[in-house]
Structures are given as structure tokens and as C-alpha cells.
CSV table of C-alpha atoms and ligand atoms in Angstrom, one decimal:
chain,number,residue,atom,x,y,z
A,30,UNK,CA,-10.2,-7.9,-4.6
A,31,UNK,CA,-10.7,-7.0,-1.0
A,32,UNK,CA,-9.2,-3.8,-0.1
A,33,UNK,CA,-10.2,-3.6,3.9
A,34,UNK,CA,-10.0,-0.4,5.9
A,35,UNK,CA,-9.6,-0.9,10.0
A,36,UNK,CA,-10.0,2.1,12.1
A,37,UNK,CA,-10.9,3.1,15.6
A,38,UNK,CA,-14.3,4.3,16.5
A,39,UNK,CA,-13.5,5.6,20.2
A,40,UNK,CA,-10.7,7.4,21.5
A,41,UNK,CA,-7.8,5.0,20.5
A,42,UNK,CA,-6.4,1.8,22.1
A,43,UNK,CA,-9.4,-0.5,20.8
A,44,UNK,CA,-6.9,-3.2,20.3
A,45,UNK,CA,-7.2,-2.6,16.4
A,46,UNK,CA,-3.6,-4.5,16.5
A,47,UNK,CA,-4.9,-7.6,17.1
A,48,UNK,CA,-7.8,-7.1,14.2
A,49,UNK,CA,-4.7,-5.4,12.2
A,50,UNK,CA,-2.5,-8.6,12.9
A,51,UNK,CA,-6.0,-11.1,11.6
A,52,UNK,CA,-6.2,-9.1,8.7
A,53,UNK,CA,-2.6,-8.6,8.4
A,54,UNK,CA,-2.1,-12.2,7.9
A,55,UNK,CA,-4.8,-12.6,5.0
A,56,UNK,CA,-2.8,-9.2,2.8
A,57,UNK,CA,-0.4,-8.9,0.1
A,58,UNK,CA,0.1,-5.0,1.5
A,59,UNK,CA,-0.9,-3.3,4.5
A,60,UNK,CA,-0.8,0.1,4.8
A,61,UNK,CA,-0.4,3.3,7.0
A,62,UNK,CA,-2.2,6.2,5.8
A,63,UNK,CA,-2.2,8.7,8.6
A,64,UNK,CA,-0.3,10.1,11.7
A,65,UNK,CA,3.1,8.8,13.5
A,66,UNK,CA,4.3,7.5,16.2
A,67,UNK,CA,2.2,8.5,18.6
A,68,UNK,CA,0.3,5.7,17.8
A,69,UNK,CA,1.4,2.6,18.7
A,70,UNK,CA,0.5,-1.1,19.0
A,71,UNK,CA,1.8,-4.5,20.3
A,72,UNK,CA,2.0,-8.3,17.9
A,73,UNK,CA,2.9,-11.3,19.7
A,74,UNK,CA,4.1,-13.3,17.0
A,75,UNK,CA,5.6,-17.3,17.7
A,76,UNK,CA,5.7,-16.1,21.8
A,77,UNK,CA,7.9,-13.1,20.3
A,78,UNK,CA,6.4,-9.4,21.5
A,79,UNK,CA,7.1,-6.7,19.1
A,80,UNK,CA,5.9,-3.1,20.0
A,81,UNK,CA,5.4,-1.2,16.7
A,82,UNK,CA,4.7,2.6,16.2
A,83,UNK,CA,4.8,3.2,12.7
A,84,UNK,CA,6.1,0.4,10.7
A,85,UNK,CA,2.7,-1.8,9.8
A,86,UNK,CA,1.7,-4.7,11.2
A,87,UNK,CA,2.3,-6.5,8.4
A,88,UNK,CA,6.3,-6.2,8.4
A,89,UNK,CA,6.4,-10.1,10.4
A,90,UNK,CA,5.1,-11.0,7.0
A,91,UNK,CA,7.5,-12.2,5.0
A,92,UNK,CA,6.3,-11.0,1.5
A,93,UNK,CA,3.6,-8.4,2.6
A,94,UNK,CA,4.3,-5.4,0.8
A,95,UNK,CA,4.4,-2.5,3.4
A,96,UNK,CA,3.3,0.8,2.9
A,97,UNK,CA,3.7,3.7,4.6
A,98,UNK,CA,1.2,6.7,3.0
A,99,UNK,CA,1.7,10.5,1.7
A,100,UNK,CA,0.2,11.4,4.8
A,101,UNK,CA,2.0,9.9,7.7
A,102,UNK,CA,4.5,12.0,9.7
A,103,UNK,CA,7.4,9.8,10.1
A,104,UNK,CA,10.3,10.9,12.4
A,105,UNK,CA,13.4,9.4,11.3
A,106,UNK,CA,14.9,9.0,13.9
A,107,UNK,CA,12.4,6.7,16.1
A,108,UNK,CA,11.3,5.0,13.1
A,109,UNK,CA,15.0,4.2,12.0
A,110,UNK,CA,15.7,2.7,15.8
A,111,UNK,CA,12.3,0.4,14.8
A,112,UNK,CA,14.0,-0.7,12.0
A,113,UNK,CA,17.2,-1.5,13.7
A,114,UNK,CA,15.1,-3.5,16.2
A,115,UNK,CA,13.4,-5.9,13.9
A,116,UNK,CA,16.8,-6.2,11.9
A,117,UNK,CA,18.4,-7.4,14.9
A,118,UNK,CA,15.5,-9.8,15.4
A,119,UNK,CA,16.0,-11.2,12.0
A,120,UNK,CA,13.0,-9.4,10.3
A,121,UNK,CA,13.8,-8.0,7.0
A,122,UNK,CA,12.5,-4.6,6.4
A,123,UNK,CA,13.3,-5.4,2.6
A,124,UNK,CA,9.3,-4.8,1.8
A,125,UNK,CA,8.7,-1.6,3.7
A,126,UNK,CA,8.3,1.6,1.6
A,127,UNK,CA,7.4,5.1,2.4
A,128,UNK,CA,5.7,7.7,-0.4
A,129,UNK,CA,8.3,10.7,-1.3
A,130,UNK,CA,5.4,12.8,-0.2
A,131,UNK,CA,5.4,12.0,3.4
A,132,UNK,CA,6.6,14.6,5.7
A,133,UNK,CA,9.1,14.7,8.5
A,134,UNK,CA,8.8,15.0,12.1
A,135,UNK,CA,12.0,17.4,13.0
A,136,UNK,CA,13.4,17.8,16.0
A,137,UNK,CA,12.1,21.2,16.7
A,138,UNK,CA,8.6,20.0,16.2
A,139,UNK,CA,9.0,17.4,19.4
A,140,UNK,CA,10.7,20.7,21.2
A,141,UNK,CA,7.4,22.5,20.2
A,142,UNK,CA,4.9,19.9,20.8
A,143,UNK,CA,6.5,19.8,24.3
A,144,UNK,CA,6.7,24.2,24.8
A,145,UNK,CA,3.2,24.1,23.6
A,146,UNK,CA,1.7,21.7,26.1
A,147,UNK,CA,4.1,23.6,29.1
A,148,UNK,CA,2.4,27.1,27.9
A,149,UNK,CA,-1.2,25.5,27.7
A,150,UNK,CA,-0.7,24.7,31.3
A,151,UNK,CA,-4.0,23.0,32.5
A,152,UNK,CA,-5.8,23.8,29.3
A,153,UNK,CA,-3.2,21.6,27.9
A,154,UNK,CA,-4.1,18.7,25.4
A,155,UNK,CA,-2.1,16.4,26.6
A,156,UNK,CA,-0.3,14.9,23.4
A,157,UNK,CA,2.1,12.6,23.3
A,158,UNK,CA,4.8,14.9,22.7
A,159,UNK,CA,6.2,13.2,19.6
A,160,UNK,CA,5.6,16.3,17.5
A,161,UNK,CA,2.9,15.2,15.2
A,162,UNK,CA,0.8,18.4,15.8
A,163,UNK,CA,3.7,20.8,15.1
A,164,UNK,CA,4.8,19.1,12.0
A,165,UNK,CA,1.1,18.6,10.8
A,166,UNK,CA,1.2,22.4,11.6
A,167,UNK,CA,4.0,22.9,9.1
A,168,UNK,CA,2.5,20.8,6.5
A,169,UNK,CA,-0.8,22.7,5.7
A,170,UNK,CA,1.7,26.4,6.4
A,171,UNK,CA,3.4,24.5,3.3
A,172,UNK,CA,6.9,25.1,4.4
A,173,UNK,CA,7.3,20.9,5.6
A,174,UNK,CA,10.3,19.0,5.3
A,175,UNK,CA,9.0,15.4,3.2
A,176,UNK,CA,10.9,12.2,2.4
A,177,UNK,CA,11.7,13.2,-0.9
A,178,UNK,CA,14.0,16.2,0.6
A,179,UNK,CA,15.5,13.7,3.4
A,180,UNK,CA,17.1,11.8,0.9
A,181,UNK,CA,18.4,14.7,-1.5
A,182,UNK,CA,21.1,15.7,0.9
A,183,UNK,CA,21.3,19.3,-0.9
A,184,UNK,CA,17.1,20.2,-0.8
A,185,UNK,CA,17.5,19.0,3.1
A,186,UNK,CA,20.4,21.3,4.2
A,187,UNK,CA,19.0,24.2,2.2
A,188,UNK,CA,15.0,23.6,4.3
A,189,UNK,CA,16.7,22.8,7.4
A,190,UNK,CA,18.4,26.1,7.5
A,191,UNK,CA,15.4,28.3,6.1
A,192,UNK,CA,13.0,26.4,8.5
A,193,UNK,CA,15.5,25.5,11.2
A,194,UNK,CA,15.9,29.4,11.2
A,195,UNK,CA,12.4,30.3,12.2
A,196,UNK,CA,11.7,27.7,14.4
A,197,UNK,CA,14.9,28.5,15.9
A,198,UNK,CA,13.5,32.1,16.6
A,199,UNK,CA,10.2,30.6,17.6
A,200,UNK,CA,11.8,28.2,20.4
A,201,UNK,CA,14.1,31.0,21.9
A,202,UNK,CA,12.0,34.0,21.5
A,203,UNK,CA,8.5,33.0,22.3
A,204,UNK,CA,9.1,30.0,24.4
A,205,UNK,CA,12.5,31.5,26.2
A,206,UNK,CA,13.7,27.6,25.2
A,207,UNK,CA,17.0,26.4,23.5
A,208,UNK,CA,17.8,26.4,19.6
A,209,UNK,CA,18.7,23.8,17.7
A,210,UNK,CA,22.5,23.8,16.2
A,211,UNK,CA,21.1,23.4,12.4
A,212,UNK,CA,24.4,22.2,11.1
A,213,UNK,CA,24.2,18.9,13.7
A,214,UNK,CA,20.2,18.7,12.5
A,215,UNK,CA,21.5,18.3,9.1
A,216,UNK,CA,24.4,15.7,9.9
A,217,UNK,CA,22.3,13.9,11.9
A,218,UNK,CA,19.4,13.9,9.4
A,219,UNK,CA,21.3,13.0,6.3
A,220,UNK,CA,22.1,10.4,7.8
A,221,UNK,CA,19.0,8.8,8.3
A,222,UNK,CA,18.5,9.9,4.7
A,223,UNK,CA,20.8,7.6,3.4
A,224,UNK,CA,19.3,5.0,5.7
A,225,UNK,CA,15.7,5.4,4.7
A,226,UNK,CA,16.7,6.1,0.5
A,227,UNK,CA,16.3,2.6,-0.4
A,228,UNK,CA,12.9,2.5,1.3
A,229,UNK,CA,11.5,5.2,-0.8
A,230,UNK,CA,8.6,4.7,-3.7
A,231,UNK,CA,5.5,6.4,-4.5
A,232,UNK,CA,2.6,4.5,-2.5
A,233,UNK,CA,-0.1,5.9,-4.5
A,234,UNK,CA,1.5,3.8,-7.7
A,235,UNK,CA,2.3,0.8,-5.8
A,236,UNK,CA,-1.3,0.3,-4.1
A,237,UNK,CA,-3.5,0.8,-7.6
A,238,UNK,CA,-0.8,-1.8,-9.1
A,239,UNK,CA,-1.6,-4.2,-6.2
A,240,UNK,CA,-5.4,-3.1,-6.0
A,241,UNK,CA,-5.3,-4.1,-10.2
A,242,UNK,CA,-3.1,-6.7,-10.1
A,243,UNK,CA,-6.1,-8.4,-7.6
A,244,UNK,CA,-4.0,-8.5,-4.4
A,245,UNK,CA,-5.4,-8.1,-1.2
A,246,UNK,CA,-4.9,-4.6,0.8
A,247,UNK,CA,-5.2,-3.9,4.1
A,248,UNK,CA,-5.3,-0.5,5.6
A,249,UNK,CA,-4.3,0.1,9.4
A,250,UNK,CA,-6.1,2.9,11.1
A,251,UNK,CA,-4.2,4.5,13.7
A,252,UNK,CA,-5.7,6.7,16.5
A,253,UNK,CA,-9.4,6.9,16.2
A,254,UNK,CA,-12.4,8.6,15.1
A,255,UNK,CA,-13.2,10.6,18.6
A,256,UNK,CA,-9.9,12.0,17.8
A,257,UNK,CA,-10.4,13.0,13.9
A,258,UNK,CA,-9.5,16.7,13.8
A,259,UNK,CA,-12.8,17.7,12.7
A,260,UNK,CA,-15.1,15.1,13.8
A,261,UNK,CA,-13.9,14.2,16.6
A,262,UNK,CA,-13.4,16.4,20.2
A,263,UNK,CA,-12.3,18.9,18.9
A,264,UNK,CA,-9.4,20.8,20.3
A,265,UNK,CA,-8.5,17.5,22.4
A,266,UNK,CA,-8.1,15.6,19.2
A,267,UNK,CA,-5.0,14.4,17.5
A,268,UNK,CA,-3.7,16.3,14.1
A,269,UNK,CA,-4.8,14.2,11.4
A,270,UNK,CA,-7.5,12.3,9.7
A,271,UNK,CA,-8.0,9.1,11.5
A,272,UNK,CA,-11.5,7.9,9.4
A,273,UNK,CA,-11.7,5.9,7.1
A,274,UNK,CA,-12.5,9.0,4.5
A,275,UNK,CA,-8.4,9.9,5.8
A,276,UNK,CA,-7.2,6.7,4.1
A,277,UNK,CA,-8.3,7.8,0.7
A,278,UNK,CA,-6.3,11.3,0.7
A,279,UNK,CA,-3.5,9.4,3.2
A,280,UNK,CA,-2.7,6.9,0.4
A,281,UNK,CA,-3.7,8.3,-2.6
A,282,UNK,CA,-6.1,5.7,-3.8
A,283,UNK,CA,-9.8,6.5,-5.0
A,284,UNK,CA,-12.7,5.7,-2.5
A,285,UNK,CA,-13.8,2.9,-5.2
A,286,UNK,CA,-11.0,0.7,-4.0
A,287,UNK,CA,-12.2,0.5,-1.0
A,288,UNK,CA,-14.7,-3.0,-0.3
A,289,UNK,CA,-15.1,-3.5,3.6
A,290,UNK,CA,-14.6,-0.9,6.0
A,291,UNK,CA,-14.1,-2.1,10.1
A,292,UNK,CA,-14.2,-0.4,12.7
A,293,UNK,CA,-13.0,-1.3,16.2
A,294,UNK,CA,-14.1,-0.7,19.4
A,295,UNK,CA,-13.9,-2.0,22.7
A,296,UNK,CA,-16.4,-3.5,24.8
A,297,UNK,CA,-16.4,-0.3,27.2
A,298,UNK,CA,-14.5,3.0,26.8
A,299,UNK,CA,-11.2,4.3,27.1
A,300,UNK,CA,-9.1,7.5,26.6
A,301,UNK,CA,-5.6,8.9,27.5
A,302,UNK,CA,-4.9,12.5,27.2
A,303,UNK,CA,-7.1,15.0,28.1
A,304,UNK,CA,-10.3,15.9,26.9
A,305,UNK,CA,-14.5,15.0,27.5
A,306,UNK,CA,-15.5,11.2,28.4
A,307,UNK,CA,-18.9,11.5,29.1
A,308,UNK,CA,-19.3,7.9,30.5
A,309,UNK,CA,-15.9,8.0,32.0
A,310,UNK,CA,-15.7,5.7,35.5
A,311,UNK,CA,-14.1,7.7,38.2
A,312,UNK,CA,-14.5,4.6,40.9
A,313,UNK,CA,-13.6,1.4,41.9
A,314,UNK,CA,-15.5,-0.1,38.8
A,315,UNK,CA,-13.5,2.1,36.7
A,316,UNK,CA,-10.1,1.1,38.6
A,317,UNK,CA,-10.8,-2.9,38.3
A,318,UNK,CA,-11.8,-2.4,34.2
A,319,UNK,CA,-8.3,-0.8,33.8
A,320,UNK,CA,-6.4,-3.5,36.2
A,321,UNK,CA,-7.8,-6.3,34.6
A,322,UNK,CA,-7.9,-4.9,31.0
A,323,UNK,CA,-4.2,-3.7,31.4
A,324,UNK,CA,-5.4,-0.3,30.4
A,325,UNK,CA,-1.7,1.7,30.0
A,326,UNK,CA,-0.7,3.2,27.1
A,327,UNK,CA,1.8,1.4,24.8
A,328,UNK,CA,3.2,4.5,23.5
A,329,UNK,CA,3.5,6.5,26.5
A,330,UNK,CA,2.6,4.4,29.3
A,331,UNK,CA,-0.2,6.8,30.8
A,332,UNK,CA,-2.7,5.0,32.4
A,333,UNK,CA,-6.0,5.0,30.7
A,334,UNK,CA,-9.4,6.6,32.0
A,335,UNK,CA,-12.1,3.8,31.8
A,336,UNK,CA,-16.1,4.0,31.4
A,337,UNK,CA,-19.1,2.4,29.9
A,338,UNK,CA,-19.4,1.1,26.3
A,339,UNK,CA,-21.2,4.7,24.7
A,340,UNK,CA,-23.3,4.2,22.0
A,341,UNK,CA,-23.3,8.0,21.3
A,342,UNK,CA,-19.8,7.6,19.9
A,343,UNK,CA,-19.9,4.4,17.9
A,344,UNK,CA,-23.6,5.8,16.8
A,345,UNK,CA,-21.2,8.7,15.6
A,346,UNK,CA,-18.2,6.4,14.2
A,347,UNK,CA,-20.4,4.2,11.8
A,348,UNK,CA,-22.0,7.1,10.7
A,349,UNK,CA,-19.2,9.3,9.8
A,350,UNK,CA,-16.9,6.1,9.0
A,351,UNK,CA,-19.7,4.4,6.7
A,352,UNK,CA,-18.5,1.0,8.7
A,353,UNK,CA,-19.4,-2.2,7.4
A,354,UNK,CA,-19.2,-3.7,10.6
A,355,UNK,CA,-17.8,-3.7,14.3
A,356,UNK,CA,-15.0,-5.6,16.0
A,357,UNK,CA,-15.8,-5.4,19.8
A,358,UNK,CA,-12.6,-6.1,21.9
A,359,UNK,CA,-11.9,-7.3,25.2
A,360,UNK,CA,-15.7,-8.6,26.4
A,361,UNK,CA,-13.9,-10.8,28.6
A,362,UNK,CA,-12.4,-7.8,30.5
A,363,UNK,CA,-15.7,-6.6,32.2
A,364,UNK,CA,-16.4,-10.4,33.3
A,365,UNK,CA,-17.2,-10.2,37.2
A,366,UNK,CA,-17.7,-6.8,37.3
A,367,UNK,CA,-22.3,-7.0,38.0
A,368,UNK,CA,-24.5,-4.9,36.1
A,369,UNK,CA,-22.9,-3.7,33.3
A,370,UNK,CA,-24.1,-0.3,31.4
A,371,UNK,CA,-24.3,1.0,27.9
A,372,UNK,CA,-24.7,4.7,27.4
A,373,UNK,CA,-28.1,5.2,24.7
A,374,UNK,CA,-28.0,8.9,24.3
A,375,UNK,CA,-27.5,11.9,26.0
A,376,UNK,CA,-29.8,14.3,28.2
A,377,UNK,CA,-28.7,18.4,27.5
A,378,UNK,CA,-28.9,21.0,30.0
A,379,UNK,CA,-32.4,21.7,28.6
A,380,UNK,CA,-33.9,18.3,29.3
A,381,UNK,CA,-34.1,17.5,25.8
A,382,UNK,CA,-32.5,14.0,24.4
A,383,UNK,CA,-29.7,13.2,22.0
A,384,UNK,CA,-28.6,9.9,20.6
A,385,UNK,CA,-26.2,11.9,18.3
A,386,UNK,CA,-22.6,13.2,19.6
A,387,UNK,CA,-22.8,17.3,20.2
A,388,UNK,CA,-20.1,19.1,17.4
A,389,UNK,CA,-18.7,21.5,20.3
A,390,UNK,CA,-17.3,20.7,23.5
A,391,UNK,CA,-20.0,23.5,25.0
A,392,UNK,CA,-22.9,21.8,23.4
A,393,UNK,CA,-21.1,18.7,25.4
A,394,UNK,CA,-20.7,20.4,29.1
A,395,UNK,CA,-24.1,19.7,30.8
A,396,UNK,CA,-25.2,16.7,29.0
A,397,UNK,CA,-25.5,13.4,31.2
A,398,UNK,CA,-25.3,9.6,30.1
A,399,UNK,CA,-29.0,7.9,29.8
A,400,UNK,CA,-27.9,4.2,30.9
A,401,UNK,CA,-29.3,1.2,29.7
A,402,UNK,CA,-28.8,-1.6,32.3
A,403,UNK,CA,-27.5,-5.6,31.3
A,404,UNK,CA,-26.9,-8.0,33.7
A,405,UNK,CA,-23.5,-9.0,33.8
A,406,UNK,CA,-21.6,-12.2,34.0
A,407,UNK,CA,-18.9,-14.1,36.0
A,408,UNK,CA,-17.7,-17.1,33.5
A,409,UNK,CA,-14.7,-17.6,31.7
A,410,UNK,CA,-15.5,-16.4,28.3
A,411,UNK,CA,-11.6,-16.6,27.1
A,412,UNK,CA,-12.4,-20.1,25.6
A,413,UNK,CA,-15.6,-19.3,23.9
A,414,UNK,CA,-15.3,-19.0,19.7
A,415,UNK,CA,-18.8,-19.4,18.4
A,416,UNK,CA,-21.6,-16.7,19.8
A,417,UNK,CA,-23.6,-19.4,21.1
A,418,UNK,CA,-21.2,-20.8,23.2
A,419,UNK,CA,-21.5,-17.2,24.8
A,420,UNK,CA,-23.4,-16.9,28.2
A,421,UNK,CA,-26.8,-15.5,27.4
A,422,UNK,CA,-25.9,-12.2,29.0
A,423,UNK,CA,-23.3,-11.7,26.7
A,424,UNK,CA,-24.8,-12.4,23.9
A,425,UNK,CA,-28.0,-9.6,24.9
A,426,UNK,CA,-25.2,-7.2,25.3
A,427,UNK,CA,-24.1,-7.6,22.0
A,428,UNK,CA,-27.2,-7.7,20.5
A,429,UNK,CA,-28.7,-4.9,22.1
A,430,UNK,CA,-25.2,-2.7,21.4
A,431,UNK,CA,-25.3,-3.5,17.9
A,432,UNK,CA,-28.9,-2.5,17.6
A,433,UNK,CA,-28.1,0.9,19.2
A,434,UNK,CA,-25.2,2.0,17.0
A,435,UNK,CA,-26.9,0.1,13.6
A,436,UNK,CA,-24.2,-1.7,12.9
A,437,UNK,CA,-23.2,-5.6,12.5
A,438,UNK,CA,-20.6,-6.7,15.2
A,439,UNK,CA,-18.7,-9.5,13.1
A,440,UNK,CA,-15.8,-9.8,15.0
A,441,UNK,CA,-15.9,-10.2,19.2
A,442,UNK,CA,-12.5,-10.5,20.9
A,443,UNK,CA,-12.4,-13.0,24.2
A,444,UNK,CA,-8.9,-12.7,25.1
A,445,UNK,CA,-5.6,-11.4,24.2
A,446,UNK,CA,-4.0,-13.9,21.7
A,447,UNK,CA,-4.9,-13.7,17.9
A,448,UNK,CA,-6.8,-16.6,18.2
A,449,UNK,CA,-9.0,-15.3,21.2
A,450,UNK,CA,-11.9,-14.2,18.6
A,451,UNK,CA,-15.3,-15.0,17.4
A,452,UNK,CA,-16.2,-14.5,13.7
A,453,UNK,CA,-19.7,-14.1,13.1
B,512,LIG,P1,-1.0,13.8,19.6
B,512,LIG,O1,-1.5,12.9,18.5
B,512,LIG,O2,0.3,13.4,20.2
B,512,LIG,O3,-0.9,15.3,19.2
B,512,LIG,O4,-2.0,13.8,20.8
B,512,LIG,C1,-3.3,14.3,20.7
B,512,LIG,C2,-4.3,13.5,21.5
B,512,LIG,O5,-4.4,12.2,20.8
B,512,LIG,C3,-3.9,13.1,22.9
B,512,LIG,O6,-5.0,13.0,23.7
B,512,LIG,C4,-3.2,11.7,22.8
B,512,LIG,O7,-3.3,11.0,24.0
B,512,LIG,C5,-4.2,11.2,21.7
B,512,LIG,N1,-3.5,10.1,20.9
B,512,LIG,C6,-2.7,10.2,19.9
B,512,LIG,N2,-2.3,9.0,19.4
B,512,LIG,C7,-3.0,8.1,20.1
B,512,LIG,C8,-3.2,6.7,20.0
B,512,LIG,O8,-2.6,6.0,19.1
B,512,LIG,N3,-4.0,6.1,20.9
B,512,LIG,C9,-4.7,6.8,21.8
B,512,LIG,N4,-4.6,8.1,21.9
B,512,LIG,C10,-3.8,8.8,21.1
């Protein structure tokens, strides 16, 4: 049965929520596999706008399992307020369940995320200070603090003293910062634990039951390849494994389950945070892209740096992704805008040509865009939903930008609404 994998093949913000929310609709379980809230997406559902950061997409659902994977961070306390919200809206979290072996964003991870950045200073990454990278951190030093120790109120006072202890020395020692009062931490945090108990299951069982039971699984990407900790750019990158390799070891499911994998990607480029953007648009081109694309960030609000479509880094994503086909968002954003661009490879320092992304920032510095030029186009696409009814630019832009990354675009978003897409 179909087990689909969505991911992001830039840097994030692809509009993979409106895919998701397709997707979402055809699945008996959607599930989250990697990072926290830092990412963080927006469903309009019946005029209704929910802004979701962890909980997946499928929760509007009324019997779509919801999953949320062994390797998600989850911070209790934001994702418990989520789950207020939608309660109050009338959506029953009933279905939503999160593996035992998913670890916990604490508070002194978000006070470290935050001292970090401050003692980067303009070498900083510019995170979203929700303290994935610390807890990530504490993860792989093995001395985490997972779902199965939030709700066993003696295993989390014991780890929140041993570890509250050290990070405690870390925050008032290193950083000259303020320590935590461990005995509130653990009030505050049992809490949640009794909150989030009936939520608990192991994710790995419950997704090979559905997978062999025939059901239909979806699995929500957050964040994006270009910020994959080792394969994307690298140190301005996020802490986990955004591919769709990172869903495997996030869920703990076997590759084999896996039958479609899609990545999404925008129609041009866009980042937040720091880091290289090789076809990044410092002008007015660049300015009317993130006016009329609403380019801010739905987690933090940052507005978002805009360039050309760069077929250097989707070349990259269906490589190391293995994609089975594109999803190319928000054509109808660079309507009236003239020529348009696409980035084809990369000239180094040297003079010599690349058409595959550099694995160090240094082999990066130096290297300029090669452009490919498409003329552009002033219609109203928003109402189009075959590819024919496409102007003829268009349609060469997609053609020729599918032909450069070697990969099928099957998917081609016009507008915002969920039904603002071509299939092909
Ligand atoms: P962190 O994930 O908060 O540690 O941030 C690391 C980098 O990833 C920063 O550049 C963030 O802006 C970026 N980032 C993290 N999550 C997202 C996302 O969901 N969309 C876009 N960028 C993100």
C-alpha cells in the first residue's frame, strides 16, 4: 500500500503543508519523523487557519492515525499549548501518539540554543531558538530526557536533577546566565507528563501494523534537505536528518516500506537564517518575490531571503533524496516579474564548471551562478489546473527545470488553496 515520504529539497518553507494537507487527506496515518517545532506550517481547513508546529497535518482528520516518531524533539510545553488549541477548536487529539523513544526539549536547551547564538555573535547560525540543536546535542552525548521518562514521574525527577545539574553549571559558569530552579522544572514537567501519558505508544509498532494491515501512510518532512546535518550547508544547517533516508531511522520502519518519495520545492528560492544562497536576490526583484509570495516565516516571522529557482540544489536533493518526483510551489508568485532565471551550475574560483552542490562552505565561497534565461509571463495562472492550460512560457520553465535536476515535476502549485494545483 502506498507509504509516501514528502520532504523539502531547498532550505525550508516550500509550502510542503499544502502537499502535506493533499496527501494528508488520502492517509490512514501521517507521520512526523524528525525535528520540533522549529518547523512549522499553516492548513486552512473549511475557511478555519490552523498554524501547526509539531502535531501532523493530519490531526483535522478525523480517523487519521497521527504519529509522532523516535526521533522528533518535542517540547512539552509548546506542543501541550497546540494541543490545548485544537481542543478548544473542537479537534480531538484522541489519534495522536508519540514513540516512548522521543526526546524532550527542556528548558535549559532553549536557554542554551539562545547563549549559543549570543556567543556566536556574527558567526551565529541563526536558529530558531527553540532548543532543537541543544537537545539533539544531548541525545547523541546519551544523557537525553525521552517521553518514556516524562511520564514516569520518578525516572524524570531523578534526570532532571543529574542533567539539570550540569546544564545548570553550564548556563551560569560558561555563559554568566541564570539557572534553572530544578524542583519547578520537575513540577512543571510532570505535569505535562500526565498530560501527554495517554498519548504515548511505540510508533515503530503502530506504522508496520498499518503498513501490513494495507493502510495508507504518509510521512511529513519537516525542514529540508539544504539543511540536513550532513548534506546540507553545513554548520548553517538544522540538527537532524531532514531526507527522506531520516524518516527510516526517525520512525523505525525499514526502507522497503517506503513506495513514492516527493520532494517539494518552490518555483524560486528561499531561506531564513543565516548561511550561503548562492542565487540569493538582494534587489527589488528579490523584494517584489517576497511581497507577493508572503515570504515570512510562520515560526518565527523573519522575513525570508529570495532568489532564483537553483538547479544545483534540487540537482543535489533528488539525488541524495532518491525523489520520485517534484512538487513545484508558488509558479504564480513570479508572475509579472520579466525574464525569469534558473541557476544550471556553478563556475569555481578556478574557471572550472559544476552542476553538483560543493560539500564545504569554502569550496562554496567564490563560485558564481551560470543563469539560464526564460521569458517570463504576466497572466493569471491561479485558475489554471491542467499543464496545457499553462501559458507556453510556463510550461518551458517547467520543462526545462525538470530536465536540469532529472526529475518528473508531478505536482505544480498555482495558488494558495489546496485546490490551487496541477496533477500531472
Ligand atoms: P534550528 O533548527 O532552530 O537549530 O535552526 C537551524 C537553521 O535551520 C536556521 O537557519 C533555521 O532558520 C533553519 N530552520 C529550522 N527549521 C526550519 C523550517 O522549518 N523552515 C525553514 N528553516 C528552518
Amino acid at each position: 500500500m502506498p507509504a509516501n515520504i514528502v520532504v523539502g529539497t531547498q532550505w525550508g518553507d516550500e509550502g510542503k503543508g499544502k502537499i502535506i494537507d493533499i496527501l494528508a487527506s488520502r492517509a490512514d496515518v501521517v507521520v512526523r519523523s524528525q525535528g520540533g517545532n522549529n518547523a512549522g506550517h499553516t492548513v486552512v481547513n473549511n475557511g478555519e487557519v490552523y498554524k501547526l508546529h509539531l502535531v501532523p497535518s493530519g490531526i483535522l482528520y478525523k480517523n487519521t492515525l497521527c504519529l509522532i516518531g523516535a526521533g522528533v524533539v518535542l517540547d512539552p510545553k509548546d506542543f501541550t499549548g497546540e494541543l490545548r488549541e485544537l481542543e478548544s477548536r473542537g479537534i480531538s487529539t484522541d489519534n495522536l501518539k508519540i514513540d516512548p523513544r522521543a526526546q524532550i526539549v527542556m528548558p535549559w536547551h532553549i536557554a542554551l540554543d539562545g547563549l549559543s547564538e549570543s556567543f556566536r555573535g556574527s558567526k551565529d547560525i541563526g536558529t530558531t531558538k527553540r532548543g532543537i540543536g541543544p537537545a539533539y546535542c544531548d541525545k547523541y552525548e546519551r544523557c537525553g530526557i525521552r517521553m518514556y521518562d516524562l511520564v514516569h514521574p520518578d525516572i524524570l525527577a531523578e534526570k532532571i536533577q543529574s542533567t539539570g545539574t550540569l546544564k545548570n553549571k553550564i548556563i551560569t559558569e560558561v555563559y554568566g546566565g541564570e539557572p534553572f530552579d530544578l524542583d519547578a522544572v520537575t513540577k512543571e514537567y510532570t505535569e505535562y507528563g500526565k498530560i501527554l501519558a495517554p498519548h504515548m505508544d511505540d510508533v515503530s509498532v503502530l506504522t508496520f501494523n498499518a503498513h501490513k494491515e494495507g493502510k495508507t501512510i504518509m510521512f511529513e518532512g519537516a525542514q529540508a534537505t539544504l539543511l540536513d546535518i550532513d548534506f546540507g550547508t553545513y554548520p548553517y544547517v538544522t540538527s537532524s536528518h531532514p531526507l527522506s533516508a531520516g524518516v527510516c531511522v526517525g520512525t523505525g520502519v525499514g526502507p522497503k516500506v517506503i513506495t513514492n518519495i516527493i520532494g517539494v520545492a518552490k518555483a524560486y528560492t528561499t531561506r531564513v537564517g543565516k548561511g550561503p544562497f548562492p542565487t540569493e536576490l538582494d534587489d527589488e526583484i528579490g523584494d517584489r518575490i517576497r511581497n507577493t509570495g508572503g515570504e515570512f516565516g510562520t515560526t518565527t516571522g523573519r522575513p525570508r531571503r529570495t532568489g532564483w529557482f537553483d538547479a544545483v540544489i534540487v540537482r543535489h536533493s533528488v539525488r541524495v533524496n532518491g525523489l520520485d518526483s517534484l512538487a513545484i510551489n508558488k509558479l504564480d508568485t513570479l508572475a509579472n516579474i520579466g525574464t525569469l532565471k534558473i541557476c544550471v551550475a556553478y563556475k569555481k574560483p578556478d574557471g572550472t564548471v559544476t552542476e553538483h552542490f560543493p560539500p564545504a562552505l569554502e569550496e562554496l565561497d567564490g563560485c558564481e551562478p551560470i543563469y539560464e534565461e526564460f521569458e517570463g509571463f504576466t497572466e493569471d495562472i491561479s485558475d489554471c489546473r491542467t499543464f496545457e492550460e499553462l501559458p507556453e512560457s510556463c510550461q518551458k520553465y517547467i520543462l526545462r527545470l525538470e530536465e536540469l535536476v532529472g526529475c518528473h515535476v508531478g505536482m505544480i502549485g498555482v495558488g494558495p488553496d489546496r485546490t490551487q494545483v496541477i496533477e500531472r
